[in-house]
mmCIF file of C-alpha atoms in Angstrom:
data_model
loop_
_atom_site.group_PDB
_atom_site.id
_atom_site.type_symbol
_atom_site.label_atom_id
_atom_site.label_comp_id
_atom_site.label_asym_id
_atom_site.label_seq_id
_atom_site.Cartn_x
_atom_site.Cartn_y
_atom_site.Cartn_z
ATOM 1 C CA MET X 17 -2.560 26.781 5.622
ATOM 2 C CA SER X 18 -4.458 29.364 3.717
ATOM 3 C CA PHE X 19 -6.743 31.806 5.463
ATOM 4 C CA GLY X 20 -8.739 34.694 4.033
ATOM 5 C CA ASN X 21 -7.501 38.251 4.154
ATOM 6 C CA GLY X 22 -10.329 40.146 2.534
ATOM 7 C CA ALA X 23 -8.441 40.554 -0.745
ATOM 8 C CA THR X 24 -10.243 40.426 -4.059
ATOM 9 C CA THR X 25 -7.649 38.101 -5.617
ATOM 10 C CA ILE X 26 -6.869 34.550 -4.579
ATOM 11 C CA PRO X 27 -3.076 34.146 -4.477
ATOM 12 C CA ARG X 28 -2.333 31.561 -1.803
ATOM 13 C CA SER X 29 -2.099 33.232 1.597
ATOM 14 C CA ARG X 30 0.055 30.863 3.632
ATOM 15 C CA TRP X 31 1.011 31.307 7.303
ATOM 16 C CA PRO X 32 4.699 32.428 7.236
ATOM 17 C CA ARG X 33 7.150 29.571 7.361
ATOM 18 C CA ALA X 34 10.200 29.499 9.638
ATOM 19 C CA GLY X 35 13.391 28.400 7.928
ATOM 20 C CA GLY X 36 13.814 26.720 4.565
ATOM 21 C CA VAL X 37 12.369 23.611 3.023
ATOM 22 C CA LEU X 38 13.110 20.531 5.067
ATOM 23 C CA ALA X 39 14.193 17.174 3.608
ATOM 24 C CA VAL X 40 11.842 14.227 3.770
ATOM 25 C CA LEU X 41 12.780 12.069 6.751
ATOM 26 C CA LEU X 42 11.655 8.509 7.199
ATOM 27 C CA ALA X 43 13.087 7.504 10.568
ATOM 28 C CA VAL X 44 10.981 7.808 13.681
ATOM 29 C CA ALA X 45 12.547 10.061 16.277
ATOM 30 C CA SER X 46 11.010 8.343 19.201
ATOM 31 C CA ALA X 47 8.434 5.630 19.790
ATOM 32 C CA CYS X 48 5.052 5.768 21.461
ATOM 33 C CA PRO X 49 4.840 3.676 24.580
ATOM 34 C CA VAL X 50 3.134 0.360 23.980
ATOM 35 C CA ALA X 51 0.247 1.199 26.285
ATOM 36 C CA HIS X 52 -2.763 1.118 23.919
ATOM 37 C CA ALA X 53 -4.058 -1.669 21.675
ATOM 38 C CA TYR X 54 -5.082 -0.632 18.192
ATOM 39 C CA PRO X 55 -7.182 -2.423 15.629
ATOM 40 C CA ALA X 56 -5.109 -3.858 12.814
ATOM 41 C CA ARG X 57 -3.480 -1.320 10.506
ATOM 42 C CA VAL X 58 -4.633 1.930 11.948
ATOM 43 C CA GLN X 59 -2.470 4.472 10.152
ATOM 44 C CA VAL X 60 -1.901 8.220 9.996
ATOM 45 C CA PHE X 61 -1.620 9.801 6.573
ATOM 46 C CA VAL X 62 0.186 13.178 6.565
ATOM 47 C CA ALA X 63 0.135 15.582 3.601
ATOM 48 C CA ASN X 64 3.531 17.285 3.160
ATOM 49 C CA SER X 65 2.813 20.434 1.122
ATOM 50 C CA GLY X 66 6.475 21.309 0.763
ATOM 51 C CA SER X 67 7.658 18.005 -0.623
ATOM 52 C CA ASP X 68 4.632 16.816 -2.642
ATOM 53 C CA THR X 69 4.397 13.614 -0.649
ATOM 54 C CA VAL X 70 2.207 11.838 1.920
ATOM 55 C CA THR X 71 3.868 10.183 4.903
ATOM 56 C CA VAL X 72 2.264 7.025 6.255
ATOM 57 C CA TYR X 73 2.756 6.275 9.928
ATOM 58 C CA ASP X 74 1.716 2.898 11.280
ATOM 59 C CA THR X 75 0.354 3.293 14.838
ATOM 60 C CA ARG X 76 0.911 -0.338 15.822
ATOM 61 C CA MET X 77 4.451 -0.621 14.447
ATOM 62 C CA GLN X 78 5.121 2.941 15.657
ATOM 63 C CA GLU X 79 7.111 3.886 12.628
ATOM 64 C CA VAL X 80 6.835 5.488 9.173
ATOM 65 C CA VAL X 81 6.076 2.725 6.761
ATOM 66 C CA ALA X 82 5.731 4.569 3.434
ATOM 67 C CA THR X 83 6.167 7.819 1.608
ATOM 68 C CA VAL X 84 3.737 8.274 -1.292
ATOM 69 C CA ARG X 85 4.358 10.873 -4.039
ATOM 70 C CA VAL X 86 1.263 12.854 -5.011
ATOM 71 C CA GLY X 87 0.479 16.106 -6.819
ATOM 72 C CA ARG X 88 1.792 19.609 -6.205
ATOM 73 C CA SER X 89 1.314 21.014 -2.666
ATOM 74 C CA PRO X 90 -0.828 18.340 -0.958
ATOM 75 C CA VAL X 91 -2.782 19.990 1.878
ATOM 76 C CA GLY X 92 -5.890 18.095 3.009
ATOM 77 C CA VAL X 93 -6.425 14.439 3.793
ATOM 78 C CA GLY X 94 -9.665 12.478 4.220
ATOM 79 C CA ALA X 95 -10.064 8.790 5.022
ATOM 80 C CA ALA X 96 -12.995 6.646 3.853
ATOM 81 C CA PRO X 97 -15.017 4.804 6.502
ATOM 82 C CA GLY X 98 -13.304 1.448 6.972
ATOM 83 C CA GLY X 99 -9.914 2.862 6.182
ATOM 84 C CA ASP X 100 -9.355 1.331 2.748
ATOM 85 C CA ARG X 101 -9.038 4.556 0.761
ATOM 86 C CA VAL X 102 -7.417 7.911 1.483
ATOM 87 C CA TYR X 103 -8.106 11.130 -0.434
ATOM 88 C CA VAL X 104 -5.496 13.891 -0.681
ATOM 89 C CA THR X 105 -6.060 17.384 -2.104
ATOM 90 C CA ASN X 106 -3.222 18.719 -4.273
ATOM 91 C CA GLU X 107 -3.769 22.435 -4.014
ATOM 92 C CA LEU X 108 -1.448 23.661 -6.780
ATOM 93 C CA ALA X 109 -2.406 20.838 -9.206
ATOM 94 C CA ASP X 110 -6.176 21.222 -8.786
ATOM 95 C CA THR X 111 -6.504 17.492 -8.258
ATOM 96 C CA VAL X 112 -7.262 14.862 -5.649
ATOM 97 C CA SER X 113 -5.046 11.753 -5.280
ATOM 98 C CA VAL X 114 -6.836 8.540 -4.299
ATOM 99 C CA ILE X 115 -4.513 6.227 -2.342
ATOM 100 C CA ASP X 116 -5.007 2.569 -1.452
ATOM 101 C CA ALA X 117 -4.398 2.533 2.314
ATOM 102 C CA ARG X 118 -3.096 -1.055 2.245
ATOM 103 C CA THR X 119 -0.800 -1.070 -0.789
ATOM 104 C CA TYR X 120 -0.048 2.724 -0.859
ATOM 105 C CA ALA X 121 -0.653 2.724 -4.631
ATOM 106 C CA THR X 122 -2.242 5.815 -6.199
ATOM 107 C CA LEU X 123 -5.472 4.476 -7.666
ATOM 108 C CA ALA X 124 -6.657 7.669 -9.373
ATOM 109 C CA THR X 125 -5.947 11.354 -9.818
ATOM 110 C CA VAL X 126 -9.207 13.287 -10.006
ATOM 111 C CA PRO X 127 -9.399 16.850 -11.435
ATOM 112 C CA VAL X 128 -11.474 19.100 -9.196
ATOM 113 C CA GLY X 129 -11.837 22.895 -8.754
ATOM 114 C CA LEU X 130 -9.306 25.680 -8.283
ATOM 115 C CA HIS X 131 -7.013 25.297 -5.269
ATOM 116 C CA PRO X 132 -8.617 22.321 -3.512
ATOM 117 C CA PHE X 133 -7.914 22.500 0.150
ATOM 118 C CA GLY X 134 -9.838 20.096 2.391
ATOM 119 C CA VAL X 135 -11.601 16.769 1.861
ATOM 120 C CA ALA X 136 -14.073 14.733 3.866
ATOM 121 C CA VAL X 137 -15.799 11.439 3.001
ATOM 122 C CA ALA X 138 -19.506 10.948 3.665
ATOM 123 C CA GLY X 139 -21.019 7.649 2.523
ATOM 124 C CA SER X 140 -20.121 6.997 -1.101
ATOM 125 C CA HIS X 141 -18.909 10.501 -1.833
ATOM 126 C CA ALA X 142 -15.852 12.630 -1.098
ATOM 127 C CA TYR X 143 -16.479 16.384 -0.601
ATOM 128 C CA VAL X 144 -13.579 18.657 -1.683
ATOM 129 C CA THR X 145 -13.434 22.351 -0.791
ATOM 130 C CA ASN X 146 -12.144 24.442 -3.688
ATOM 131 C CA PHE X 147 -10.615 27.469 -2.008
ATOM 132 C CA GLY X 148 -10.184 29.349 -5.265
ATOM 133 C CA ALA X 149 -13.555 28.587 -6.764
ATOM 134 C CA ASP X 150 -16.010 29.013 -3.886
ATOM 135 C CA THR X 151 -17.370 25.515 -4.559
ATOM 136 C CA VAL X 152 -17.320 22.021 -3.206
ATOM 137 C CA SER X 153 -16.575 19.198 -5.676
ATOM 138 C CA VAL X 154 -18.400 15.916 -5.000
ATOM 139 C CA ILE X 155 -16.462 12.796 -6.016
ATOM 140 C CA ASP X 156 -18.229 9.476 -6.493
ATOM 141 C CA THR X 157 -15.843 7.159 -4.691
ATOM 142 C CA ALA X 158 -16.940 4.148 -6.774
ATOM 143 C CA THR X 159 -15.905 5.740 -10.076
ATOM 144 C CA ASN X 160 -13.452 8.439 -8.899
ATOM 145 C CA THR X 161 -15.222 11.072 -10.936
ATOM 146 C CA VAL X 162 -16.699 14.415 -9.993
ATOM 147 C CA VAL X 163 -20.476 14.205 -10.154
ATOM 148 C CA ARG X 164 -21.431 17.624 -8.788
ATOM 149 C CA GLN X 165 -20.183 21.119 -7.941
ATOM 150 C CA ILE X 166 -21.878 22.821 -4.968
ATOM 151 C CA PRO X 167 -21.645 26.618 -4.604
ATOM 152 C CA VAL X 168 -20.759 27.628 -1.021
ATOM 153 C CA GLY X 169 -19.268 30.747 0.602
ATOM 154 C CA ARG X 170 -16.096 32.661 -0.165
ATOM 155 C CA PHE X 171 -12.830 30.740 0.120
ATOM 156 C CA PRO X 172 -14.131 27.407 1.395
ATOM 157 C CA HIS X 173 -11.436 25.932 3.616
ATOM 158 C CA SER X 174 -12.247 22.659 5.388
ATOM 159 C CA PRO X 175 -15.125 20.177 5.379
ATOM 160 C CA ALA X 176 -16.280 17.761 8.078
ATOM 161 C CA ALA X 177 -18.866 14.994 7.716
ATOM 162 C CA SER X 178 -21.341 14.170 10.433
ATOM 163 C CA PRO X 179 -20.885 10.689 11.993
ATOM 164 C CA ASP X 180 -23.981 9.383 10.221
ATOM 165 C CA GLY X 181 -22.823 10.784 6.874
ATOM 166 C CA ARG X 182 -25.959 12.781 6.355
ATOM 167 C CA ARG X 183 -24.443 16.241 6.531
ATOM 168 C CA VAL X 184 -21.218 17.963 5.512
ATOM 169 C CA TYR X 185 -20.102 21.152 7.214
ATOM 170 C CA VAL X 186 -17.821 23.559 5.309
ATOM 171 C CA THR X 187 -15.917 26.532 6.719
ATOM 172 C CA ASN X 188 -15.962 29.535 4.410
ATOM 173 C CA ASN X 189 -12.755 31.310 5.315
ATOM 174 C CA GLY X 190 -13.472 34.556 3.497
ATOM 175 C CA ALA X 191 -17.133 34.823 4.497
ATOM 176 C CA ALA X 192 -16.902 33.971 8.239
ATOM 177 C CA THR X 193 -19.597 31.342 7.787
ATOM 178 C CA VAL X 194 -20.199 27.623 7.810
ATOM 179 C CA SER X 195 -22.239 26.068 4.997
ATOM 180 C CA VAL X 196 -24.319 22.993 5.920
ATOM 181 C CA ILE X 197 -24.726 20.544 3.019
ATOM 182 C CA ASP X 198 -27.383 17.844 2.996
ATOM 183 C CA ALA X 199 -25.500 14.817 1.674
ATOM 184 C CA GLY X 200 -28.674 13.252 0.259
ATOM 185 C CA SER X 201 -29.512 16.145 -2.027
ATOM 186 C CA ASP X 202 -26.087 17.801 -2.146
ATOM 187 C CA GLN X 203 -27.755 21.128 -1.433
ATOM 188 C CA VAL X 204 -26.754 23.824 1.067
ATOM 189 C CA VAL X 205 -29.566 23.828 3.632
ATOM 190 C CA ALA X 206 -28.147 26.376 6.056
ATOM 191 C CA THR X 207 -25.437 29.030 6.385
ATOM 192 C CA LEU X 208 -24.282 30.014 9.841
ATOM 193 C CA PRO X 209 -22.143 33.069 10.796
ATOM 194 C CA VAL X 210 -19.088 32.126 12.911
ATOM 195 C CA GLY X 211 -15.831 33.770 13.938
ATOM 196 C CA ARG X 212 -13.427 35.558 11.652
ATOM 197 C CA PHE X 213 -11.505 33.437 9.147
ATOM 198 C CA PRO X 214 -12.885 29.968 10.035
ATOM 199 C CA ALA X 215 -10.522 27.166 9.211
ATOM 200 C CA GLY X 216 -10.518 23.720 10.829
ATOM 201 C CA ILE X 217 -13.758 21.967 11.695
ATOM 202 C CA ALA X 218 -14.774 18.746 13.450
ATOM 203 C CA THR X 219 -17.923 17.063 14.776
ATOM 204 C CA SER X 220 -18.606 15.457 18.125
ATOM 205 C CA PRO X 221 -18.892 11.619 18.282
ATOM 206 C CA ALA X 222 -22.699 11.867 18.668
ATOM 207 C CA GLY X 223 -22.922 14.380 15.848
ATOM 208 C CA ASP X 224 -24.798 16.898 18.009
ATOM 209 C CA ARG X 225 -22.048 19.556 18.027
ATOM 210 C CA VAL X 226 -19.679 21.020 15.432
ATOM 211 C CA TYR X 227 -16.465 22.793 16.454
ATOM 212 C CA VAL X 228 -14.964 25.519 14.274
ATOM 213 C CA ALA X 229 -11.525 27.151 14.654
ATOM 214 C CA ALA X 230 -11.832 30.923 14.019
ATOM 215 C CA THR X 231 -8.288 31.708 12.949
ATOM 216 C CA GLY X 232 -8.825 35.483 12.940
ATOM 217 C CA ALA X 233 -10.472 35.547 16.346
ATOM 218 C CA ASN X 234 -8.201 33.163 18.252
ATOM 219 C CA SER X 235 -11.265 31.179 19.341
ATOM 220 C CA VAL X 236 -13.326 28.055 18.756
ATOM 221 C CA ASN X 237 -17.028 28.175 18.107
ATOM 222 C CA ALA X 238 -19.365 25.350 19.189
ATOM 223 C CA ILE X 239 -22.395 24.889 16.966
ATOM 224 C CA SER X 240 -25.528 22.924 17.719
ATOM 225 C CA ALA X 241 -25.978 20.539 14.780
ATOM 226 C CA THR X 242 -29.689 20.224 15.353
ATOM 227 C CA GLY X 243 -30.262 23.914 14.589
ATOM 228 C CA PRO X 244 -27.736 24.618 13.491
ATOM 229 C CA THR X 245 -27.153 27.538 15.873
ATOM 230 C CA LEU X 246 -24.061 29.055 17.502
ATOM 231 C CA MET X 247 -23.815 27.832 21.105
ATOM 232 C CA THR X 248 -20.565 29.034 22.626
ATOM 233 C CA THR X 249 -17.253 30.720 21.761
ATOM 234 C CA GLN X 250 -14.063 29.832 23.708
ATOM 235 C CA PRO X 251 -10.704 31.632 23.416
ATOM 236 C CA VAL X 252 -7.733 29.407 22.596
ATOM 237 C CA GLY X 253 -4.165 30.070 21.400
ATOM 238 C CA GLN X 254 -3.012 32.309 18.576
ATOM 239 C CA VAL X 255 -4.032 31.415 15.033
ATOM 240 C CA PRO X 256 -6.035 28.205 15.682
ATOM 241 C CA MET X 257 -6.096 26.077 12.576
ATOM 242 C CA GLY X 258 -6.938 22.374 13.036
ATOM 243 C CA VAL X 259 -9.607 20.858 15.279
ATOM 244 C CA ALA X 260 -10.093 17.207 16.295
ATOM 245 C CA VAL X 261 -12.522 15.474 18.635
ATOM 246 C CA THR X 262 -11.734 12.125 20.269
ATOM 247 C CA PRO X 263 -14.321 9.328 20.634
ATOM 248 C CA ARG X 264 -14.768 10.467 24.232
ATOM 249 C CA GLY X 265 -15.552 14.006 23.145
ATOM 250 C CA GLN X 266 -12.258 15.700 24.028
ATOM 251 C CA VAL X 267 -11.635 18.662 21.760
ATOM 252 C CA TYR X 268 -8.053 19.462 20.678
ATOM 253 C CA VAL X 269 -7.116 22.617 18.732
ATOM 254 C CA ALA X 270 -3.779 23.256 16.951
ATOM 255 C CA ASN X 271 -2.622 26.867 17.466
ATOM 256 C CA ALA X 272 -0.183 27.713 14.657
ATOM 257 C CA GLY X 273 0.723 31.108 16.142
ATOM 258 C CA SER X 274 1.598 29.953 19.648
ATOM 259 C CA ASP X 275 3.085 26.499 19.010
ATOM 260 C CA THR X 276 0.554 24.826 21.316
ATOM 261 C CA VAL X 277 -2.418 22.517 21.225
ATOM 262 C CA SER X 278 -5.432 23.615 23.306
ATOM 263 C CA LEU X 279 -7.535 21.005 25.109
ATOM 264 C CA LEU X 280 -10.977 22.470 25.690
ATOM 265 C CA GLY X 281 -12.963 21.870 28.889
ATOM 266 C CA ARG X 282 -11.235 24.231 31.271
ATOM 267 C CA ASN X 283 -11.157 28.019 31.393
ATOM 268 C CA PRO X 284 -8.576 28.783 30.166
ATOM 269 C CA PRO X 285 -8.038 25.593 28.080
ATOM 270 C CA THR X 286 -5.099 23.335 28.826
ATOM 271 C CA ALA X 287 -2.130 24.320 26.603
ATOM 272 C CA ILE X 288 0.108 21.505 25.374
ATOM 273 C CA PRO X 289 3.473 22.654 23.935
ATOM 274 C CA VAL X 290 4.423 21.139 20.584
ATOM 275 C CA GLN X 291 6.857 22.075 17.828
ATOM 276 C CA ASP X 292 6.777 25.033 15.360
ATOM 277 C CA GLU X 293 3.520 26.016 13.686
ATOM 278 C CA PRO X 294 1.097 23.176 14.514
ATOM 279 C CA GLU X 295 -1.631 23.143 11.853
ATOM 280 C CA GLY X 296 -3.374 19.792 11.473
ATOM 281 C CA VAL X 297 -4.696 17.572 14.231
ATOM 282 C CA ALA X 298 -6.415 14.150 14.200
ATOM 283 C CA ALA X 299 -7.506 11.699 16.876
ATOM 284 C CA ALA X 300 -6.961 7.941 17.048
ATOM 285 C CA PRO X 301 -10.133 5.787 16.954
ATOM 286 C CA ASP X 302 -9.564 4.410 20.481
ATOM 287 C CA THR X 303 -8.994 7.713 22.300
ATOM 288 C CA SER X 304 -5.370 6.847 22.936
ATOM 289 C CA TYR X 305 -3.419 9.448 20.993
ATOM 290 C CA VAL X 306 -3.845 12.711 19.160
ATOM 291 C CA PHE X 307 -1.556 13.426 16.190
ATOM 292 C CA VAL X 308 -0.450 16.968 15.313
ATOM 293 C CA THR X 309 1.455 18.248 12.250
ATOM 294 C CA ASN X 310 4.133 20.881 12.930
ATOM 295 C CA SER X 311 4.397 22.638 9.633
ATOM 296 C CA ALA X 312 7.617 24.655 10.261
ATOM 297 C CA SER X 313 9.377 21.707 11.905
ATOM 298 C CA GLY X 314 8.627 18.982 9.362
ATOM 299 C CA SER X 315 7.368 16.745 12.166
ATOM 300 C CA MET X 316 4.302 15.168 13.770
ATOM 301 C CA SER X 317 3.768 15.286 17.530
ATOM 302 C CA VAL X 318 2.029 12.373 19.223
ATOM 303 C CA ILE X 319 0.035 13.380 22.343
ATOM 304 C CA ASP X 320 -1.032 10.784 24.887
ATOM 305 C CA THR X 321 -4.601 11.729 25.855
ATOM 306 C CA ALA X 322 -4.237 10.153 29.284
ATOM 307 C CA THR X 323 -1.503 12.581 30.332
ATOM 308 C CA ASN X 324 -1.860 15.249 27.643
ATOM 309 C CA THR X 325 1.855 15.283 27.043
ATOM 310 C CA VAL X 326 3.874 14.733 23.854
ATOM 311 C CA VAL X 327 5.243 11.167 23.986
ATOM 312 C CA ALA X 328 6.784 11.057 20.483
ATOM 313 C CA THR X 329 7.970 13.371 17.703
ATOM 314 C CA VAL X 330 7.957 11.806 14.255
ATOM 315 C CA PRO X 331 9.925 13.325 11.352
ATOM 316 C CA VAL X 332 7.776 13.516 8.235
ATOM 317 C CA GLY X 333 8.067 15.596 5.022
ATOM 318 C CA SER X 334 8.419 19.297 4.421
ATOM 319 C CA GLU X 335 5.629 21.588 5.619
ATOM 320 C CA PRO X 336 3.171 18.988 6.797
ATOM 321 C CA GLU X 337 -0.381 20.325 7.006
ATOM 322 C CA GLY X 338 -3.445 18.072 6.869
ATOM 323 C CA LEU X 339 -3.633 14.509 8.208
ATOM 324 C CA ALA X 340 -6.142 11.767 8.765
ATOM 325 C CA VAL X 341 -6.253 8.544 10.823
ATOM 326 C CA THR X 342 -7.715 5.416 9.275
ATOM 327 C CA SER X 343 -9.951 3.100 11.339
#
């Protein structure tokens, strides 16, 4: 994943990769235990930036069911409420691929800003952070067209929508801030200083807190969404990138520099070993599993939240980064 370095130019600054490009693998290395019941067709969509594909993992069948070719260097993934559409940012193509989550067909390819990185869906719009343009593109999901460009901070990295869809929070990697966007007016209504090089971001189930991974500070900031104001800062592993919150409020953080996932709540946080360079993390809708992309291993770790152990390792494509779980 990219993170700001204070430079005046915007060549992609990617965390160093271990080894060469890995081949796309479709077989599941090991299966999750059949201990949790899912709603029908809950799926994990994984963006493989090194192979220009999206891997689709079916949580009920416990196997990879599709590989979808998208644009160059897919990085971020966002799922629409209801799980019928998935949006993928193609960083080196300056586009977003819109995928039908049932048929796996690409429904549209939408031009956005320079180096799109993250995407989140709020109501009838998808919000795309353009890392190279310091803007957020707003896509009308009914027409798959960009209807607005919102100026934000330097090097916008990742967005997260509040549970009620009224706000979108954007980490500005090069400005050490979070922009708060009102989804009704599509205006920035607040800018909050956070830790150095903020990257991943997630909201609590009630929408009262926002969690931000400060990559350059090896910490996670908790923000009060009602303010918004900075509440707490907690140290985690090295180079924290992705953040996810389960429906029960458990906060998991992928630490790319220490090959662990931190579970907040204890001091120090619980450290769960995974494979090389974990970057993205997403939670299942029933608080059963947490899914983690291991960028340098070409795999996805499946963590059972009851035991906080890895119960499966799923081969995906090359350099997996962002991911999203449909519901």
